[in-house]
PDB file of C-alpha atoms in Angstrom:
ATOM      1  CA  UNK D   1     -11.421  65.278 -92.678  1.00 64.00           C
ATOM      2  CA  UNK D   2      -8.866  64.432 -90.494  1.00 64.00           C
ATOM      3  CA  UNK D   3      -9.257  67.843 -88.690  1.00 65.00           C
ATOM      4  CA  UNK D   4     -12.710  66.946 -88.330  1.00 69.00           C
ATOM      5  CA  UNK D   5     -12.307  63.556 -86.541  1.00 66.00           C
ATOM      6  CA  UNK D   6      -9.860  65.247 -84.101  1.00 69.00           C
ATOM      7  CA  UNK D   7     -12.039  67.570 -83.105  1.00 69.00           C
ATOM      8  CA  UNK D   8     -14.911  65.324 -82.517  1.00 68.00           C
ATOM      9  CA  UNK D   9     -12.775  63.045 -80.268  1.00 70.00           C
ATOM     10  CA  UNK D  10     -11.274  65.473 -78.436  1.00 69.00           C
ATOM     11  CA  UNK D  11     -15.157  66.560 -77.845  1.00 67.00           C
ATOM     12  CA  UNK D  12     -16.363  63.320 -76.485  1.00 66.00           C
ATOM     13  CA  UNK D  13     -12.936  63.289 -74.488  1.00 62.00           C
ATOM     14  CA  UNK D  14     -13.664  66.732 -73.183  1.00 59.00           C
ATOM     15  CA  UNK D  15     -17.564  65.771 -72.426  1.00 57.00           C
ATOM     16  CA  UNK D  16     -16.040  62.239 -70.865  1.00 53.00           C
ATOM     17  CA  UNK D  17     -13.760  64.590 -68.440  1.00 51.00           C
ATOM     18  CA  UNK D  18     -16.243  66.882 -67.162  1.00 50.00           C
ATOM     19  CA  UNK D  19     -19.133  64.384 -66.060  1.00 50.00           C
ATOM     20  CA  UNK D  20     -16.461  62.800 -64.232  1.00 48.00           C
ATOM     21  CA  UNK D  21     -15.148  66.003 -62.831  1.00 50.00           C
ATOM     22  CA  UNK D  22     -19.282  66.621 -61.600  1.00 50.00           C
ATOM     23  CA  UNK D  23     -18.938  62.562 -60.666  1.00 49.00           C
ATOM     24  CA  UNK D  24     -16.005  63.208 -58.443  1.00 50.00           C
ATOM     25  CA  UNK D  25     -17.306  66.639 -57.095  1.00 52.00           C
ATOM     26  CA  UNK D  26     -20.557  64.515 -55.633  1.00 54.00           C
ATOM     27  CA  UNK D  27     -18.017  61.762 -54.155  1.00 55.00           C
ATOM     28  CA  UNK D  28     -16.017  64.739 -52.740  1.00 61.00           C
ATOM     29  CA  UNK D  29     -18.607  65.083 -49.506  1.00 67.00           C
ATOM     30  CA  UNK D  30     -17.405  64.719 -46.178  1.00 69.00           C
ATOM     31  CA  UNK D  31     -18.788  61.660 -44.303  1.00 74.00           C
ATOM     32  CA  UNK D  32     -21.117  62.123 -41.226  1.00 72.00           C
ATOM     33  CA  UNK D  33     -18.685  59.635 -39.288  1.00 75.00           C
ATOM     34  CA  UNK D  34     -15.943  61.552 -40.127  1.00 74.00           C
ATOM     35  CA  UNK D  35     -13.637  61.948 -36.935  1.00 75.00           C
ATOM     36  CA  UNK D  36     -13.000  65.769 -38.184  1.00 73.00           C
ATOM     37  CA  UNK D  37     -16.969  66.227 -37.256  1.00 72.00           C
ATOM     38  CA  UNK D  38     -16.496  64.576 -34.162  1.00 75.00           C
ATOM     39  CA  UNK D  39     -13.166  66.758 -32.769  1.00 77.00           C
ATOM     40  CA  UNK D  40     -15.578  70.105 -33.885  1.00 75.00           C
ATOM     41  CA  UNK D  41     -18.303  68.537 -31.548  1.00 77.00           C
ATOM     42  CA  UNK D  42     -15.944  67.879 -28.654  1.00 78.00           C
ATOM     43  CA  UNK D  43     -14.065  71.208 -29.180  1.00 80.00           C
ATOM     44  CA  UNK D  44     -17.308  72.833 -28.792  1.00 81.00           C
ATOM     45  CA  UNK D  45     -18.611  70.728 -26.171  1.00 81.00           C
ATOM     46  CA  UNK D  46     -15.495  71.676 -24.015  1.00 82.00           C
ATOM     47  CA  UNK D  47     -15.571  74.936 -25.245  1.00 81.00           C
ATOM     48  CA  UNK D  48     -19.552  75.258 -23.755  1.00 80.00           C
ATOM     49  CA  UNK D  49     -18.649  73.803 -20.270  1.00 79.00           C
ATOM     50  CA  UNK D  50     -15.627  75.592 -19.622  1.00 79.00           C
ATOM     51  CA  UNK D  51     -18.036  78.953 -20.371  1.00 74.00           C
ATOM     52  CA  UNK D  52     -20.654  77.224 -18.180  1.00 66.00           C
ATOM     53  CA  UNK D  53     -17.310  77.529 -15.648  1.00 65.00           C
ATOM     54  CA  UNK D  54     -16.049  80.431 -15.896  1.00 58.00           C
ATOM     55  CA  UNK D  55     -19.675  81.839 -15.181  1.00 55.00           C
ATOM     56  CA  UNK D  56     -20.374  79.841 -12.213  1.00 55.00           C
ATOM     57  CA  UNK D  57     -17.206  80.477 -10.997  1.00 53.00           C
ATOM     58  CA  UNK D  58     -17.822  84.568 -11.323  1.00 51.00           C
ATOM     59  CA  UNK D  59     -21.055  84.401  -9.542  1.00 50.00           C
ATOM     60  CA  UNK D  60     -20.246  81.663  -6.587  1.00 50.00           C
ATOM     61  CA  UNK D  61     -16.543  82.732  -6.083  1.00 47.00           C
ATOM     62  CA  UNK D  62     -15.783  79.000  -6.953  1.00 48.00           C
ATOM     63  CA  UNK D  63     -15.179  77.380 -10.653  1.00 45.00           C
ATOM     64  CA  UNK D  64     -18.283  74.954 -11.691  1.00 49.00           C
ATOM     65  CA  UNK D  65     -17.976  71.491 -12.958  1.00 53.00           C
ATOM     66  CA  UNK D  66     -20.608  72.286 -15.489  1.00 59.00           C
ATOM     67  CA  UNK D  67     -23.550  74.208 -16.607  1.00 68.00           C
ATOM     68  CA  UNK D  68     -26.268  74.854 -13.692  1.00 66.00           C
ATOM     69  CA  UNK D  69     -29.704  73.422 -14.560  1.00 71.00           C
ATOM     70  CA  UNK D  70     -32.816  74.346 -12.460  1.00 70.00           C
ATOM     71  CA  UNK D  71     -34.922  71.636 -11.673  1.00 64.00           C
ATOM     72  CA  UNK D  72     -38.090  71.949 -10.024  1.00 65.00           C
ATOM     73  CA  UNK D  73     -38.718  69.967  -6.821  1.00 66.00           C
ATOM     74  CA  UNK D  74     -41.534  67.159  -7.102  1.00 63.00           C
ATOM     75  CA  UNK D  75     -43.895  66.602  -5.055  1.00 66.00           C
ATOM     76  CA  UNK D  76     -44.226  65.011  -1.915  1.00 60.00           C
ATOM     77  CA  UNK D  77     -47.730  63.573  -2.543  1.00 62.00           C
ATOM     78  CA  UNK D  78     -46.808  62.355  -6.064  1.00 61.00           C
ATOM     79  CA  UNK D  79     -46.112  58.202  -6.199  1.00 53.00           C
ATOM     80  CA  UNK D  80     -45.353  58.229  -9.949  1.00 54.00           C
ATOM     81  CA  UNK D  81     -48.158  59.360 -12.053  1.00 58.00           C
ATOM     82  CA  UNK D  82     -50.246  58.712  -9.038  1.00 69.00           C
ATOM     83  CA  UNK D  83     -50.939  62.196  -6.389  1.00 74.00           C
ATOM     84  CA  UNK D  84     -52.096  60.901  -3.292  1.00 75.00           C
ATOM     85  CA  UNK D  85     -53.135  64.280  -2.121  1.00 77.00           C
ATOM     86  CA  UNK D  86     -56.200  64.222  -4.056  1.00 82.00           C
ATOM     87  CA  UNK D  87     -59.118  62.739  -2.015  1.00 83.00           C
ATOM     88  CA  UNK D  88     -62.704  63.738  -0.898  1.00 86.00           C
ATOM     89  CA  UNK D  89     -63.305  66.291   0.196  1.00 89.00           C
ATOM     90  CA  UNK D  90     -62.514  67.395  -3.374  1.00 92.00           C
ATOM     91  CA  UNK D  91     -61.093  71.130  -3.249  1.00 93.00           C
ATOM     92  CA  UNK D  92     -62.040  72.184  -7.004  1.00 94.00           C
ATOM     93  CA  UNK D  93     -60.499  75.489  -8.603  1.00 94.00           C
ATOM     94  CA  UNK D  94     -63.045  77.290 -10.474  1.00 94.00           C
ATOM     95  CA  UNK D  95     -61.790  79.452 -13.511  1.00 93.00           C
ATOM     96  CA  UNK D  96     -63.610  82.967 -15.255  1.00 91.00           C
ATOM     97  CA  UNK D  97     -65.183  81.241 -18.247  1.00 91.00           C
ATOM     98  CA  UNK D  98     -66.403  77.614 -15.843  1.00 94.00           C
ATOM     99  CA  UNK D  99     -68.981  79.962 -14.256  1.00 93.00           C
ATOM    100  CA  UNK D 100     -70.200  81.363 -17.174  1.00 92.00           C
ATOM    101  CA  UNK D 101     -70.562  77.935 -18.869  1.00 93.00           C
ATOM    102  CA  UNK D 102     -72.592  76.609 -16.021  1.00 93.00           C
ATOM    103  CA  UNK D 103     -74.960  79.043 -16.256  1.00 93.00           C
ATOM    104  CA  UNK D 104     -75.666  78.991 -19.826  1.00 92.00           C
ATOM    105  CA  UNK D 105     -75.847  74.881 -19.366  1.00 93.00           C
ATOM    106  CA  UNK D 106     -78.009  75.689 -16.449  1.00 92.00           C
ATOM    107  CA  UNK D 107     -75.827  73.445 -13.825  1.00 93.00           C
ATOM    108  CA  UNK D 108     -75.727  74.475 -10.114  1.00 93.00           C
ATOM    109  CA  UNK D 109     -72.212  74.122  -9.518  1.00 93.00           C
ATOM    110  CA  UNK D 110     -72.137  72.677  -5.921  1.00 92.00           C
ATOM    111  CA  UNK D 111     -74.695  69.819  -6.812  1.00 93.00           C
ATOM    112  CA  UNK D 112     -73.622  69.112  -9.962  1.00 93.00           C
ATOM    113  CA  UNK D 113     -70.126  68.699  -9.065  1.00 93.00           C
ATOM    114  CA  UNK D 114     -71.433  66.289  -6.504  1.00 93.00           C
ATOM    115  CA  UNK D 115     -72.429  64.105  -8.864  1.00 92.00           C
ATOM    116  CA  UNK D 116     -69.613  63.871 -10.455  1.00 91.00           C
ATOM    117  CA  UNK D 117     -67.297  63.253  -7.890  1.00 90.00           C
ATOM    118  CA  UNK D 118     -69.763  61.347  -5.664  1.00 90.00           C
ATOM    119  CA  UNK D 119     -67.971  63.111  -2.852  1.00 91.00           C
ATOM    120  CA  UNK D 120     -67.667  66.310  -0.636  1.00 93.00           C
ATOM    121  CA  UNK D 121     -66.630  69.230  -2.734  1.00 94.00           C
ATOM    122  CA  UNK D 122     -65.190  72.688  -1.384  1.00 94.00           C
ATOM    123  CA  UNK D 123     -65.623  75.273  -4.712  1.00 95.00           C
ATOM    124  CA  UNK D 124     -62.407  77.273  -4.228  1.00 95.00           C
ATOM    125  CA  UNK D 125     -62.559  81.293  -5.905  1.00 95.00           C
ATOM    126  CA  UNK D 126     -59.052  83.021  -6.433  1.00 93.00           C
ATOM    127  CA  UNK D 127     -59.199  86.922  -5.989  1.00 92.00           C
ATOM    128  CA  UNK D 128     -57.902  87.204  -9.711  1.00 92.00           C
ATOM    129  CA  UNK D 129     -61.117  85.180 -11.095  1.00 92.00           C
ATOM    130  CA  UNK D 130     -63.130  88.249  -8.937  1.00 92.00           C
ATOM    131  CA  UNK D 131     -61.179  90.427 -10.666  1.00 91.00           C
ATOM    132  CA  UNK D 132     -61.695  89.147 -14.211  1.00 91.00           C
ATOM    133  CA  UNK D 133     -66.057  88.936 -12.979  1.00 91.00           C
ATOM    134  CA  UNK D 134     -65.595  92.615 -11.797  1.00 91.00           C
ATOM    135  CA  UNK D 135     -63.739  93.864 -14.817  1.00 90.00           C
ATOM    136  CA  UNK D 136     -66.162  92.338 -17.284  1.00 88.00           C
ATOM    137  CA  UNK D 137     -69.153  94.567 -16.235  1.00 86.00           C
ATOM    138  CA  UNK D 138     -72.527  94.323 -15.474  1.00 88.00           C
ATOM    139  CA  UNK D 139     -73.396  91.593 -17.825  1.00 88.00           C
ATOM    140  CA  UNK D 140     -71.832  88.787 -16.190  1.00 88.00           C
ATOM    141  CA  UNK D 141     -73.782  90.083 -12.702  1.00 91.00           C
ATOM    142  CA  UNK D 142     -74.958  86.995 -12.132  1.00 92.00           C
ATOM    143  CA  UNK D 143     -71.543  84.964 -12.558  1.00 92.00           C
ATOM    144  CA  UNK D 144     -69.946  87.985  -9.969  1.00 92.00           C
ATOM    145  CA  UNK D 145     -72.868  86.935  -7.835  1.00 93.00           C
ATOM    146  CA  UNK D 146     -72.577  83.147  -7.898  1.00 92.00           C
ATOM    147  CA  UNK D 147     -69.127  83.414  -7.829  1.00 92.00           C
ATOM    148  CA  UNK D 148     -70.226  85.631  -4.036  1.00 92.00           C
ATOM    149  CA  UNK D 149     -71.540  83.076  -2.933  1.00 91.00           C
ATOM    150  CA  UNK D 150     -70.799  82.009   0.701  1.00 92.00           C
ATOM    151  CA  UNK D 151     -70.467  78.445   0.535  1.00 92.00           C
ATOM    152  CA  UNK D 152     -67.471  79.270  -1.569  1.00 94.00           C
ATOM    153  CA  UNK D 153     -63.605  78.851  -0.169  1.00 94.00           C
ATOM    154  CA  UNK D 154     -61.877  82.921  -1.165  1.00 93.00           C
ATOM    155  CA  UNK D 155     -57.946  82.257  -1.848  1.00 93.00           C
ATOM    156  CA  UNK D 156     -55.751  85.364  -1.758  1.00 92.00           C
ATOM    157  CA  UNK D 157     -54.015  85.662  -5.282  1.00 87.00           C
ATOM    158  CA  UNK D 158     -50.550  83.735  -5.441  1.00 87.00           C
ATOM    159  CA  UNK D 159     -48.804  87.269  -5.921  1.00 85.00           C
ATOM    160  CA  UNK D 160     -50.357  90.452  -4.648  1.00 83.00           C
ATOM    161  CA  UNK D 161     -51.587  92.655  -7.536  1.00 79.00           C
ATOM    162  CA  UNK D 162     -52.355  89.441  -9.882  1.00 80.00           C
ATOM    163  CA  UNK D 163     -55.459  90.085 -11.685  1.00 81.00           C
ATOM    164  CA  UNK D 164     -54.784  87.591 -14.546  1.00 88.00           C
ATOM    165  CA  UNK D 165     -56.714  84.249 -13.407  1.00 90.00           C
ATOM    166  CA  UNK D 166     -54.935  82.027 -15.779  1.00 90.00           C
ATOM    167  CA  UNK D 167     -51.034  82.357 -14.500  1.00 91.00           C
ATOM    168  CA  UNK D 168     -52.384  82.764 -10.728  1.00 92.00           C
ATOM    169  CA  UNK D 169     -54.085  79.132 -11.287  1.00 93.00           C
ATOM    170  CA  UNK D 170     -51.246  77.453 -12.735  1.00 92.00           C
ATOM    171  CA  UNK D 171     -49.373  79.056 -10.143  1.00 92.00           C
ATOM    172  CA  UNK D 172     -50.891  77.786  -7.534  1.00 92.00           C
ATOM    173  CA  UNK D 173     -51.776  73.684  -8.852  1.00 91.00           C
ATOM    174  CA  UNK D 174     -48.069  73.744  -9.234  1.00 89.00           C
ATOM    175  CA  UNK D 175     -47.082  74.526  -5.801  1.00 88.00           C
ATOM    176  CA  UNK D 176     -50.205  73.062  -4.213  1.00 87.00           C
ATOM    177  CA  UNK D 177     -51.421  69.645  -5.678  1.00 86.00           C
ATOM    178  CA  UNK D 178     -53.909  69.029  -3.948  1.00 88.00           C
ATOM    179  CA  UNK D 179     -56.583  71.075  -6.179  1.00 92.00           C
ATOM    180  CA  UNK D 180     -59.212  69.790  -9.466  1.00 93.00           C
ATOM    181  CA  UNK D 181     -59.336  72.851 -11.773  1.00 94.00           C
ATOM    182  CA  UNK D 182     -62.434  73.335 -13.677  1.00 94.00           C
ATOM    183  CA  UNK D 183     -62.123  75.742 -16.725  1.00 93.00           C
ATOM    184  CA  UNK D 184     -63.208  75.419 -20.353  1.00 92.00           C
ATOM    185  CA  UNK D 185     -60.316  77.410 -21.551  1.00 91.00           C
ATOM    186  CA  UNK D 186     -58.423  75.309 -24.354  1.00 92.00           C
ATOM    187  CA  UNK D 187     -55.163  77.424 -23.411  1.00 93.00           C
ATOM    188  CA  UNK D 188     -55.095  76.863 -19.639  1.00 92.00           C
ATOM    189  CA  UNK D 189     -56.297  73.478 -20.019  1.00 92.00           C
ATOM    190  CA  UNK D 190     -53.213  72.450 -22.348  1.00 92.00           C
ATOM    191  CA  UNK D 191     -51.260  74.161 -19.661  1.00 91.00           C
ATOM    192  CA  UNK D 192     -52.011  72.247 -16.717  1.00 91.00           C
ATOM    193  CA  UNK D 193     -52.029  69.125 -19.009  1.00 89.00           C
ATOM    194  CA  UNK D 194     -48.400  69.333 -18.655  1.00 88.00           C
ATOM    195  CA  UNK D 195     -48.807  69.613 -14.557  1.00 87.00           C
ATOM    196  CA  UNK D 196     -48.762  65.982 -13.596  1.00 83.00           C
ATOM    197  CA  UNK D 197     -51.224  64.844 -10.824  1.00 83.00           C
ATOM    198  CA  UNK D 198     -53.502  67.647 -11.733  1.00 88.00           C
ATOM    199  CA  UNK D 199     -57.469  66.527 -12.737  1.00 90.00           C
ATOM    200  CA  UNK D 200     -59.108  68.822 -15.291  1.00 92.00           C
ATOM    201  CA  UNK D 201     -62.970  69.308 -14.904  1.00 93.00           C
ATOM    202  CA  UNK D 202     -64.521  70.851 -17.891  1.00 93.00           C
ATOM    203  CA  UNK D 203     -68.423  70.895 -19.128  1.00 93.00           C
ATOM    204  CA  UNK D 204     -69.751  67.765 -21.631  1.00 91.00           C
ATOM    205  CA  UNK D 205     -73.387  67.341 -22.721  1.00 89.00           C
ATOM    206  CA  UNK D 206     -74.429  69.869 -20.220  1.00 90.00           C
ATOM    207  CA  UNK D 207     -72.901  67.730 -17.213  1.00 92.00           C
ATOM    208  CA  UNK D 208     -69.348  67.886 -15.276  1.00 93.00           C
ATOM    209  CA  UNK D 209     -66.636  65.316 -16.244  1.00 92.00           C
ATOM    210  CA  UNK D 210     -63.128  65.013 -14.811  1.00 90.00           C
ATOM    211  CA  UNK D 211     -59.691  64.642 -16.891  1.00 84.00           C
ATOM    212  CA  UNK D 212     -56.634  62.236 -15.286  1.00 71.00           C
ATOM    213  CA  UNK D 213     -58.762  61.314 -11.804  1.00 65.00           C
ATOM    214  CA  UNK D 214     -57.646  57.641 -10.581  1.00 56.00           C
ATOM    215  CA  UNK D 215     -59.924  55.195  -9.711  1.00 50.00           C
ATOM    216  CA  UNK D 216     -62.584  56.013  -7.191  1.00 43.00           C
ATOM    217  CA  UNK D 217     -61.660  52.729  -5.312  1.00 40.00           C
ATOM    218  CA  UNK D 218     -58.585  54.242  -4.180  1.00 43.00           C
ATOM    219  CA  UNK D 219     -59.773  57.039  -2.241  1.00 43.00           C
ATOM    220  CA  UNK D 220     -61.795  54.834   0.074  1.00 37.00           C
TER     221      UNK D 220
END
């Protein structure tokens, strides 16, 4: 009997022991404010710039204070959010899949952006969007045709060769602002949408709207 009691409380001591063991093993985590974390994250930091160095220092022939960032040079004509090189007359980008949407919404292009700028337009065609109308064949004739026509502005491609329209327009709105773009391409639309002080025209209930254009009042 006595046996039989010792063993029991040396059980319970034994169970007692190890959940605080587990208890202590949770409490045993190192602290996110712990200054240990902190020297790692300057050691590295330092570790990082003195790299950054050591490279600009091989390829200049004179040791950098720091890693080189390019940053791309804004605009002249952009006051804030605000591109004062957009004004009438309106020099509008047309994209591939924009002339084959206003024919199927039967829209004449010229008039109809007309009305939606309620201002002069000049309808700009890239040599890559006559590329992508040549290379689809002979059942977008017509678009190849409209896309002919004389009224029409012809801009040289942004880099000879270029026959993809997407990368030559975003090419060119981010040198030039001064152009709308009108596509109906969900990819080269969420593109420029990062451009600022570029307007997006796009087809809507078989008319033209316009994306991010100020107020009409300040163009006068």
């Amino acid at each position: 009997l006595v046996l039989r009691v010792a063993a029991a409380a040396w059980t319970s001591i034994m169970g007692k022991l190890k959940k605080t063991r587990k208890f202590a093993e949770v409490k045993r985590m190192i602290s996110p404010k712990d200054e240990r974390l902190k020297q790692g994250a300057v050691a590295r930091r330092e570790a990082a710039q003195a790299k950054g160095g050591a490279a600009g220092g091989k390829g200049k022939g004179k040791a950098g204070d720091g890693l080189v960032r390019n940053v791309p040079q804004v605009s002249a004509a952009m006051f804030f959010a605000h591109n004062s090189a957009l004004g009438p007359p309106f020099h509008v980008l047309i994209d591939t899949n924009f002339v084959n949407f206003s024919i199927q919404n039967k829209l004449d292009m010229q008039k109809a952006m007309m009305d939606c700028l309620c201002a002069k337009v000049t309808i700009c065609v890239t040599d890559a969007v006559m590329a992508e109308l040549e290379k689809l064949g002979p059942k977008y004739r017509v678009a190849l045709r409209i896309a002919k026509d004389p009224r029409f502005e012809r801009l040289p491609a942004m880099r000879s060769g270029n026959t993809y329209a997407d990368d030559d327009l975003v090419e060119r709105v981010t040198a030039h602002r001064c152009y709308i773009v009108a596509t109906c391409d969900k990819d080269l639309k969420r593109r420029l949408r990062k451009i600022p002080g570029v307007p997006i025209m796009t087809i809507k209930a078989r008319k033209y709207e316009v994306e991010r254009l100020p107020d009409s009042n300040s163009f006068l």
